[in-house]
PDB file of C-alpha atoms and ligand atoms in Angstrom:
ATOM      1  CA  UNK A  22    -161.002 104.095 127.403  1.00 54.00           C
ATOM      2  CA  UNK A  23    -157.279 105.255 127.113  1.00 61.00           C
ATOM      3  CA  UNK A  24    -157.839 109.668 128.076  1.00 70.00           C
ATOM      4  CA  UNK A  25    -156.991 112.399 125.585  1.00 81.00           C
ATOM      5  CA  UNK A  26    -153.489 113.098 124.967  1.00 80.00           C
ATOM      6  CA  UNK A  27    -152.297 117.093 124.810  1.00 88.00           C
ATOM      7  CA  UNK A  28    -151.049 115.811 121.276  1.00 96.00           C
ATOM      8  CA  UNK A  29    -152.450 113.228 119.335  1.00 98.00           C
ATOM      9  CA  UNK A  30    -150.839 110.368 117.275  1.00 98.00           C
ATOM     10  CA  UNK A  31    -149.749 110.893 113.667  1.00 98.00           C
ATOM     11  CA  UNK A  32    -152.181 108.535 110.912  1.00 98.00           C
ATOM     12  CA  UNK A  33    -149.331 107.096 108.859  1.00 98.00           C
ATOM     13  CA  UNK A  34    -150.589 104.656 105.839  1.00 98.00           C
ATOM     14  CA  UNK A  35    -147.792 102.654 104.001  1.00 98.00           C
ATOM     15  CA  UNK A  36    -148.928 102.131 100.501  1.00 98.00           C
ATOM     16  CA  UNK A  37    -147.242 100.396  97.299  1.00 93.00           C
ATOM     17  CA  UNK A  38    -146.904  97.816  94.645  1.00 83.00           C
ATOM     18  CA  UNK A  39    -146.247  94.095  95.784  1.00 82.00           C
ATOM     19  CA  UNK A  40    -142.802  93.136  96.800  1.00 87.00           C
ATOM     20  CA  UNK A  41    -141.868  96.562  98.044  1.00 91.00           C
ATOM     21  CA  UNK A  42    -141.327  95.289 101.578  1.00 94.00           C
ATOM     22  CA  UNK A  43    -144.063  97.546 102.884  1.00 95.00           C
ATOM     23  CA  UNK A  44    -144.773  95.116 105.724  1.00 96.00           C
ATOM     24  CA  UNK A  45    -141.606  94.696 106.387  1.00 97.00           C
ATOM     25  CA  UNK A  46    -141.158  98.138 106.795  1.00 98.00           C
ATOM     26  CA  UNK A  47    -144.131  98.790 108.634  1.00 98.00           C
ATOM     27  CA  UNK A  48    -143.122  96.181 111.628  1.00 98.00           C
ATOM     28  CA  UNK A  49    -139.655  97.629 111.698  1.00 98.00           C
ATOM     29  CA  UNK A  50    -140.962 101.000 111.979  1.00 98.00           C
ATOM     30  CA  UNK A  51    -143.431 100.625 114.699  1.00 98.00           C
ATOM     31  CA  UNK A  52    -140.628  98.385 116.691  1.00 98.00           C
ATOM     32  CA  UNK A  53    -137.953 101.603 116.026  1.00 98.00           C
ATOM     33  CA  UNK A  54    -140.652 104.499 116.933  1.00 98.00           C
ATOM     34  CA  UNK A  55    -141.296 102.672 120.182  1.00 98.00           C
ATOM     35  CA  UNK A  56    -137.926 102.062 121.217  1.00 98.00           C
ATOM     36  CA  UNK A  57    -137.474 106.208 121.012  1.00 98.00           C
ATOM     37  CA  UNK A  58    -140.446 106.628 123.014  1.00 98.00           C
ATOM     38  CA  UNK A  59    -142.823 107.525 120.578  1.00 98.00           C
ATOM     39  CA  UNK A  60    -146.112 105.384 121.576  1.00 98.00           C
ATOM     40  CA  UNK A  61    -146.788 103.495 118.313  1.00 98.00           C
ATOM     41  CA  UNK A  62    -149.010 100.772 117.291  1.00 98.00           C
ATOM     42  CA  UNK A  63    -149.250  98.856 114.087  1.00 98.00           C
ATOM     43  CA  UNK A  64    -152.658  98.418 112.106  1.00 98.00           C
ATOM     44  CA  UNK A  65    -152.905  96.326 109.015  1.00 98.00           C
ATOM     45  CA  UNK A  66    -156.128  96.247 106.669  1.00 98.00           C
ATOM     46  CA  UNK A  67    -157.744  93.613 105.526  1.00 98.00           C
ATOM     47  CA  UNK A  68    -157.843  93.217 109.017  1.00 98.00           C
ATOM     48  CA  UNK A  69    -158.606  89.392 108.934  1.00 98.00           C
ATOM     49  CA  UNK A  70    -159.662  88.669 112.769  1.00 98.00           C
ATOM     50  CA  UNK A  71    -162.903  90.179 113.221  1.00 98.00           C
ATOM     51  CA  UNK A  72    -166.479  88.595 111.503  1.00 98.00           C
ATOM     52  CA  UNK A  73    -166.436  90.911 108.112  1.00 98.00           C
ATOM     53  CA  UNK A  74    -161.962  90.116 108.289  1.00 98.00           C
ATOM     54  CA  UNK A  75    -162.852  86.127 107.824  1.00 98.00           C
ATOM     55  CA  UNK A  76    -164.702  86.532 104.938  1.00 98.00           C
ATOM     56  CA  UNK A  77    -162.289  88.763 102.874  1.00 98.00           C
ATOM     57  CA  UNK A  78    -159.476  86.549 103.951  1.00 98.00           C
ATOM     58  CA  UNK A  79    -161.749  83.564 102.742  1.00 98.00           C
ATOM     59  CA  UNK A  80    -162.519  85.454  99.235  1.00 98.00           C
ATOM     60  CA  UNK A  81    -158.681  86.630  99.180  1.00 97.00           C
ATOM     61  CA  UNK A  82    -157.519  82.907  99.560  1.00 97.00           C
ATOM     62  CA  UNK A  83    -160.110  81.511  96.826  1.00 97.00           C
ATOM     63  CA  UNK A  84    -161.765  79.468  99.624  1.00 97.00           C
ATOM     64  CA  UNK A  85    -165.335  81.368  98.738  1.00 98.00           C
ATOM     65  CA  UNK A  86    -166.765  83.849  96.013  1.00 98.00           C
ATOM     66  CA  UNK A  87    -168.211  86.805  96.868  1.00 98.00           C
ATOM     67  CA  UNK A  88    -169.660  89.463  94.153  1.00 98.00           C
ATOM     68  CA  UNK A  89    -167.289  92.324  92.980  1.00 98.00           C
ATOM     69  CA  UNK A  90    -169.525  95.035  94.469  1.00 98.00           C
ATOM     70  CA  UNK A  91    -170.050  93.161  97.569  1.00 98.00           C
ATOM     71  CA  UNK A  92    -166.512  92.319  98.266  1.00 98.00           C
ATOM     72  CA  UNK A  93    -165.635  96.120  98.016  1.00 99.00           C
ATOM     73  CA  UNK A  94    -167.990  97.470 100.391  1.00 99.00           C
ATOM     74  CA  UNK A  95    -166.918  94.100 102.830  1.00 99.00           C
ATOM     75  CA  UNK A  96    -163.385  95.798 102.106  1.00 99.00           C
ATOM     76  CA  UNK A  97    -164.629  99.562 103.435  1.00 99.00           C
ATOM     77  CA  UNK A  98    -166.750  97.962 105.937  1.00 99.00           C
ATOM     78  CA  UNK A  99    -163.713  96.399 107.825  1.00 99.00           C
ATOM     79  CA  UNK A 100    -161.925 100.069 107.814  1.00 99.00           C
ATOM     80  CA  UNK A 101    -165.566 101.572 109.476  1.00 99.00           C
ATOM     81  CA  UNK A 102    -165.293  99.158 112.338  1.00 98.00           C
ATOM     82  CA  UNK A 103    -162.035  99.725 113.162  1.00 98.00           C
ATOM     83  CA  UNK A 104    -162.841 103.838 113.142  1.00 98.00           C
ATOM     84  CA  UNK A 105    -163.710 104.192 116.769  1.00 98.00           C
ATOM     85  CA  UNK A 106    -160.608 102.191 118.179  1.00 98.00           C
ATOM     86  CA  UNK A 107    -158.357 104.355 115.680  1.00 98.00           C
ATOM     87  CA  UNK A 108    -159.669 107.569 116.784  1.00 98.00           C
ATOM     88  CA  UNK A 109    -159.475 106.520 120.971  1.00 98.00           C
ATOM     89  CA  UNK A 110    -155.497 105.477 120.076  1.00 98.00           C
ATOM     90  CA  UNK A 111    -154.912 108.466 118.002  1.00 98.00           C
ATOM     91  CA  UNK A 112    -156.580 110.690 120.867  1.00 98.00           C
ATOM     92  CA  UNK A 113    -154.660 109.077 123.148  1.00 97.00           C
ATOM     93  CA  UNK A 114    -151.656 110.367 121.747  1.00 98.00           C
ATOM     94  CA  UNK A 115    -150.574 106.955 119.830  1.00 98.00           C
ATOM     95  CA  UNK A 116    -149.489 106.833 116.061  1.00 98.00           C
ATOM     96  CA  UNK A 117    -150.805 104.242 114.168  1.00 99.00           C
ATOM     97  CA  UNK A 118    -148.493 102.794 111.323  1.00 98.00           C
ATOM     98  CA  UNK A 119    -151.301 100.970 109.015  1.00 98.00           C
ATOM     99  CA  UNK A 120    -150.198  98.810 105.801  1.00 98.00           C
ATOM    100  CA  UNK A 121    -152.957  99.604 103.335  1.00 98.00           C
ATOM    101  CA  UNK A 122    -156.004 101.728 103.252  1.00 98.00           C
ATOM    102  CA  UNK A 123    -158.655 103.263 101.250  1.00 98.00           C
ATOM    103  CA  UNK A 124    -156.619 103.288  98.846  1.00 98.00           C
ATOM    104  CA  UNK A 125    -155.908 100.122  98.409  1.00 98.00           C
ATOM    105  CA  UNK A 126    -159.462  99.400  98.351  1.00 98.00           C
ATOM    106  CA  UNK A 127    -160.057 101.921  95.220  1.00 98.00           C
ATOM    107  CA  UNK A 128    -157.317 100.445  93.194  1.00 98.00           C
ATOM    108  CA  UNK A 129    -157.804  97.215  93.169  1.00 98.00           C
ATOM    109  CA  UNK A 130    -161.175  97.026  92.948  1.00 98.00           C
ATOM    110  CA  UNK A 131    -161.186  99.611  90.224  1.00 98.00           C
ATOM    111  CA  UNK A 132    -158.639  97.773  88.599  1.00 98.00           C
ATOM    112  CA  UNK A 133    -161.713  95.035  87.540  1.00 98.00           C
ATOM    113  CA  UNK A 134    -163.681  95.359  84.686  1.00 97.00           C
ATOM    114  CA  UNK A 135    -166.557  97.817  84.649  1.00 97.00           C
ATOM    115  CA  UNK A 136    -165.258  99.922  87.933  1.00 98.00           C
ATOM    116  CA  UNK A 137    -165.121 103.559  88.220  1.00 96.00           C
ATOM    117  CA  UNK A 138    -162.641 104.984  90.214  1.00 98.00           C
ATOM    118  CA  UNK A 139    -165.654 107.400  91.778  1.00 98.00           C
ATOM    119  CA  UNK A 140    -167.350 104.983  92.665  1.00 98.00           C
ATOM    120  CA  UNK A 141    -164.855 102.712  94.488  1.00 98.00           C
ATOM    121  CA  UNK A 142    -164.290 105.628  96.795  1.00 98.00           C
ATOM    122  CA  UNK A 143    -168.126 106.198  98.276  1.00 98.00           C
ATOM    123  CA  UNK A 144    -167.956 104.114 100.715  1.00 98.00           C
ATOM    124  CA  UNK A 145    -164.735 104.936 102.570  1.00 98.00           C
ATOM    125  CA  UNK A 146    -165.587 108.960 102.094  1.00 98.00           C
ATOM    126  CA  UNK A 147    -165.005 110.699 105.703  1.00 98.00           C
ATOM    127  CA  UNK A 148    -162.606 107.834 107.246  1.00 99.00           C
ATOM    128  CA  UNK A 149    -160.015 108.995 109.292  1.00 98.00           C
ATOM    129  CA  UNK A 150    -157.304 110.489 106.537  1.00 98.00           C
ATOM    130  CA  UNK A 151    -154.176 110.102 106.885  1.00 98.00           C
ATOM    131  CA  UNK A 152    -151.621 112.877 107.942  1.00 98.00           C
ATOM    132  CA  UNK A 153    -149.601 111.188 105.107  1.00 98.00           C
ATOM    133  CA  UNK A 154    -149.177 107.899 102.460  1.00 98.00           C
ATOM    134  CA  UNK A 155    -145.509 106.947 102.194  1.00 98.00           C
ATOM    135  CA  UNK A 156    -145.958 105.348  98.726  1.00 98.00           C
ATOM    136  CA  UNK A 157    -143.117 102.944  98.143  1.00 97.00           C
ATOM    137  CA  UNK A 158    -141.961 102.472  94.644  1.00 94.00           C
ATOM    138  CA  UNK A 159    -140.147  99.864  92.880  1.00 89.00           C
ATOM    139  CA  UNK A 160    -138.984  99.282  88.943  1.00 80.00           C
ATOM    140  CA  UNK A 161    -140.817  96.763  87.393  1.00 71.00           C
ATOM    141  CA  UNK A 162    -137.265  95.165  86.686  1.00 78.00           C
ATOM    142  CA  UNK A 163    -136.448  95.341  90.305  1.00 84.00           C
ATOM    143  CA  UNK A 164    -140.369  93.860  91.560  1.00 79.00           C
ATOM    144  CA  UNK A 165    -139.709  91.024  88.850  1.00 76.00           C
ATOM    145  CA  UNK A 166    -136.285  90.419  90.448  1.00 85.00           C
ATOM    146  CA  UNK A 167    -137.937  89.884  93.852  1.00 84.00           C
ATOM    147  CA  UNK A 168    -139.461  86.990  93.399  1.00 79.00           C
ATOM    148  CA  UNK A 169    -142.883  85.436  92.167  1.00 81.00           C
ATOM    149  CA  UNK A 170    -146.457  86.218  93.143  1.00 83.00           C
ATOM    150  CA  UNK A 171    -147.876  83.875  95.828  1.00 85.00           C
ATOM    151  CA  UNK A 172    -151.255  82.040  95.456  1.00 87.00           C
ATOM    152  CA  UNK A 173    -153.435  84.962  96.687  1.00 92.00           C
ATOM    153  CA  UNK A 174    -155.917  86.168  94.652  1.00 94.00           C
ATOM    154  CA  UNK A 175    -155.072  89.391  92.344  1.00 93.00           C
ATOM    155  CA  UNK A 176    -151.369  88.160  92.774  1.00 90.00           C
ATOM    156  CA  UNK A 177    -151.038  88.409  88.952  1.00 88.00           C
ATOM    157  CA  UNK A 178    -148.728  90.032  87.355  1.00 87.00           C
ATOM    158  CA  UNK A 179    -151.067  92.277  84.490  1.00 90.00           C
ATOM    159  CA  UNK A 180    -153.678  92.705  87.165  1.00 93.00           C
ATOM    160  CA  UNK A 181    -151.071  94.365  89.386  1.00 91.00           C
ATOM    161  CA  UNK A 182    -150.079  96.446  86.931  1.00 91.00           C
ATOM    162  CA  UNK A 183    -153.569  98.106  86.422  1.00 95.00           C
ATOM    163  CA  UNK A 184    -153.054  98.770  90.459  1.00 95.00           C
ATOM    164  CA  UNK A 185    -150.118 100.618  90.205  1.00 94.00           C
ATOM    165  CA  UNK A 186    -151.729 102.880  87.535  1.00 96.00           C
ATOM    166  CA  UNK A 187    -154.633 103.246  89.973  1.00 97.00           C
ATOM    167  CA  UNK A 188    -152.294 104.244  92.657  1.00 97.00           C
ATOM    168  CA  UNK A 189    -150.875 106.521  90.539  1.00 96.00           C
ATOM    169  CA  UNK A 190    -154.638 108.621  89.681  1.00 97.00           C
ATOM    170  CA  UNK A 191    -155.176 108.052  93.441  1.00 98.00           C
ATOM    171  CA  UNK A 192    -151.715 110.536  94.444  1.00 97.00           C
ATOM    172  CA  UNK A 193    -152.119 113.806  96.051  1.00 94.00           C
ATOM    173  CA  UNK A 194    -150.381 116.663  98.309  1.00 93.00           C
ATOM    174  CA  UNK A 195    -150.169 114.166 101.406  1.00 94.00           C
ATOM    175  CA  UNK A 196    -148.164 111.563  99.674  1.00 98.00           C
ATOM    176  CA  UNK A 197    -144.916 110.817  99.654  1.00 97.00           C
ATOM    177  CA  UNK A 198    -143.103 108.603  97.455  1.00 97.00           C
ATOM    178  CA  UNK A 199    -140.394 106.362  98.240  1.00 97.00           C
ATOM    179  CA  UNK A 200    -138.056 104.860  96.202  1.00 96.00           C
ATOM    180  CA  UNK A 201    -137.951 101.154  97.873  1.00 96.00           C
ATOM    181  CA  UNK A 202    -134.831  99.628  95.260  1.00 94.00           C
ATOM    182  CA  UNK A 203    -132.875 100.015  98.028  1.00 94.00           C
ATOM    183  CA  UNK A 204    -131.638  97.655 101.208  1.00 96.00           C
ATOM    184  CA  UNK A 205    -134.162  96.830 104.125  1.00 97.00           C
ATOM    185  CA  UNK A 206    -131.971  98.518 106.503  1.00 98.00           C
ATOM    186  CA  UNK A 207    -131.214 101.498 103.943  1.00 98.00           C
ATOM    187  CA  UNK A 208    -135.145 101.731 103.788  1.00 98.00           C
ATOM    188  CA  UNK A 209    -136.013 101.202 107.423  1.00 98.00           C
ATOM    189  CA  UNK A 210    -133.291 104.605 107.710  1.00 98.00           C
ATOM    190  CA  UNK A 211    -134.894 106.578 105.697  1.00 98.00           C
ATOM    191  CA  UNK A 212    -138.550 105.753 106.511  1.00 98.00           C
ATOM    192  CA  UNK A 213    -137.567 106.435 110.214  1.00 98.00           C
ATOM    193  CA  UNK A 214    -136.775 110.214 109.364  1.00 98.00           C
ATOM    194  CA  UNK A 215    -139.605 110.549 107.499  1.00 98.00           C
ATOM    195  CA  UNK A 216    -142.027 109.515 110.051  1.00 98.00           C
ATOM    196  CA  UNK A 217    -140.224 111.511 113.009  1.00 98.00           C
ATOM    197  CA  UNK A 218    -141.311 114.614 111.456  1.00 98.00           C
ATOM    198  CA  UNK A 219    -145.139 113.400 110.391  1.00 98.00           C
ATOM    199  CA  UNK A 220    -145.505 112.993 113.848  1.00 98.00           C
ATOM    200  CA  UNK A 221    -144.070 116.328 115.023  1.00 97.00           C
ATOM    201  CA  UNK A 222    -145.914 118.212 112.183  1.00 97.00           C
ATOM    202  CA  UNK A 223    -149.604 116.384 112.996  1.00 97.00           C
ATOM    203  CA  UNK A 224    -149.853 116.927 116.555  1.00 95.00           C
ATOM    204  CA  UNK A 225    -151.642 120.009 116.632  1.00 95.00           C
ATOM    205  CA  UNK A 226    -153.071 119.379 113.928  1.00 97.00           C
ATOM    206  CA  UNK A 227    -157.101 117.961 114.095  1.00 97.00           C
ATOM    207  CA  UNK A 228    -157.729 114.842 111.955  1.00 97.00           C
ATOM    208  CA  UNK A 229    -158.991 115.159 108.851  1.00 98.00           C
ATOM    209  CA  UNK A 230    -161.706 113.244 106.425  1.00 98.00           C
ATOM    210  CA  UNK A 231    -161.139 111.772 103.891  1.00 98.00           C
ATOM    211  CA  UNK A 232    -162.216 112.412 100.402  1.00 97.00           C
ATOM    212  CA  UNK A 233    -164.546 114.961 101.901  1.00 94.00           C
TER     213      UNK A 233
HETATM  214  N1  FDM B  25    -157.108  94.704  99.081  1.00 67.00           N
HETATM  215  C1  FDM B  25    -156.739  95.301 100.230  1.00 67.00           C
HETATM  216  C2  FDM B  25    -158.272  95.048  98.405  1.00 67.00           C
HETATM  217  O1  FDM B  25    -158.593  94.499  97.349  1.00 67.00           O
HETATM  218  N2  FDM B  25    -159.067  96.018  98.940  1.00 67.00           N
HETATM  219  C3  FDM B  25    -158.750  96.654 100.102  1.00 67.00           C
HETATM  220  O2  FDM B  25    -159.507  97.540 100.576  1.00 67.00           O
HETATM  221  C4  FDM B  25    -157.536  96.289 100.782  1.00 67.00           C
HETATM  222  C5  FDM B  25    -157.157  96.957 102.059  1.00 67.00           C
HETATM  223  O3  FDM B  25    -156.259  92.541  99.488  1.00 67.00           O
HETATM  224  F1  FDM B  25    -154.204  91.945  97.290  1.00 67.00           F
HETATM  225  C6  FDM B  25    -156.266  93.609  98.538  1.00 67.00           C
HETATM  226  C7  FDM B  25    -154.839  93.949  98.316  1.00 67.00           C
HETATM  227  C8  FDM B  25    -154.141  92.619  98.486  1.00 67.00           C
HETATM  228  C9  FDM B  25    -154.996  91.886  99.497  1.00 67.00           C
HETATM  229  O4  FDM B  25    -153.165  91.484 100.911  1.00 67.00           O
HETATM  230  C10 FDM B  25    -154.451  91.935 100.899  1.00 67.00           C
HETATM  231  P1  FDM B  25    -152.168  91.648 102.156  1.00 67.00           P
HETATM  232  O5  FDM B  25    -151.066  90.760 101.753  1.00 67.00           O
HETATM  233  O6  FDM B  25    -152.919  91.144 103.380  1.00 67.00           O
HETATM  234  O7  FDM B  25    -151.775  93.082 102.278  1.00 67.00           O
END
């Protein structure tokens, strides 16, 4: 059990649209915050190693079907079981850099038929909440100019859309949006500032829950 830290890691979730280079960003940012000193670990979700991670990453890759509902609370329930190992790390005084969340999880399941946005957020009320969302942004002319959608399920380009509008309901005091029609490096930059001061402002600060 890594011991409690005098300050404890900043919660940082990277959010956006596809092509925005969020995981890009995310591994260069982890790799930069270390290399200052800052102890910094990266966390992705789905997170497709454990038990309920094989299953969404056989449902996400059209290998299996699983039921709407189902798949969402599968979706929430890989977030809960990574809760005790985020809280020990963040304790510990480590930041955790995670690509996708919650949020995530309420819009794009509530961007399928018949979904309520209320709804889709039940199950992942009092997570861990972030200490902020960097929400990166990117012109629809500029997402179309990066290149096509892979084979992944919900890689479609009107289902997308409905996400971003999702995102968009989903926005509040602890986000920050990033314009990501820029270079990687450009990005990375700014990103890096950003990030420095999350995790001087959050020390002190106790964790919060989310959507509670
Ligand atoms: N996704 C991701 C969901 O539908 N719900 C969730 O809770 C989360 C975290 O899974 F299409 C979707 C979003 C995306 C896919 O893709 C995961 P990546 O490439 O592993 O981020």
């Amino acid at each position: 059990m890594p011991s409690t830290a005098e300050v404890r890691g900043a919660l940082i979730v990277f959010e956006g649209c596809d092509h925005s280079g969020k995981t890009t960003q995310c591994k260069k940012l982890v790799a930069a915050l270390n290399e200052k000193g800052i102890k910094t670990e990266a966390m992705r979700f789905p997170d497709r190693t454990t038990t309920i991670g094989k299953m969404i990453d056989g449902y996400l890759s059209n290998k299996c079907e699983i039921e709407d509902h189902s798949v969402h609370l599968l979706f929430s329930a890989n977030r809960w079981e990574m809760v005790p190992k985020m809280k020990s790390m963040l304790e510990a005084g480590t930041t955790l850099i995670v690509d996708r969340y919650a949020f995530s999880g309420v819009a794009f399941t509530a961007a399928k038929e018949g979904f309520d946005m209320n709804w889709c957020k039940q199950p992942d009320v009092g997570l861990p909440k972030p200490d902020r969302v960097i929400y990166l942004t990117l012109s629809t002319e500029e997402a179309a100019a990066r290149g096509t959608f892979g084979k992944e399920r919900y890689e479609q380009t009107e289902f997308q859309q409905k996400v971003s509008t999702n995102f968009e309901k989903l926005k509040d005091p602890t986000w920050q949006e990033v314009e990501a029609d820029k270079s990687i490096e450009d990005l990375h930059r700014e990103i890096l500032v950003i990030t420095q001061n999350i995790i001087e402002e959050s020390g002190h600060k106790p964790l919060q829950q989310l959507w509670s």
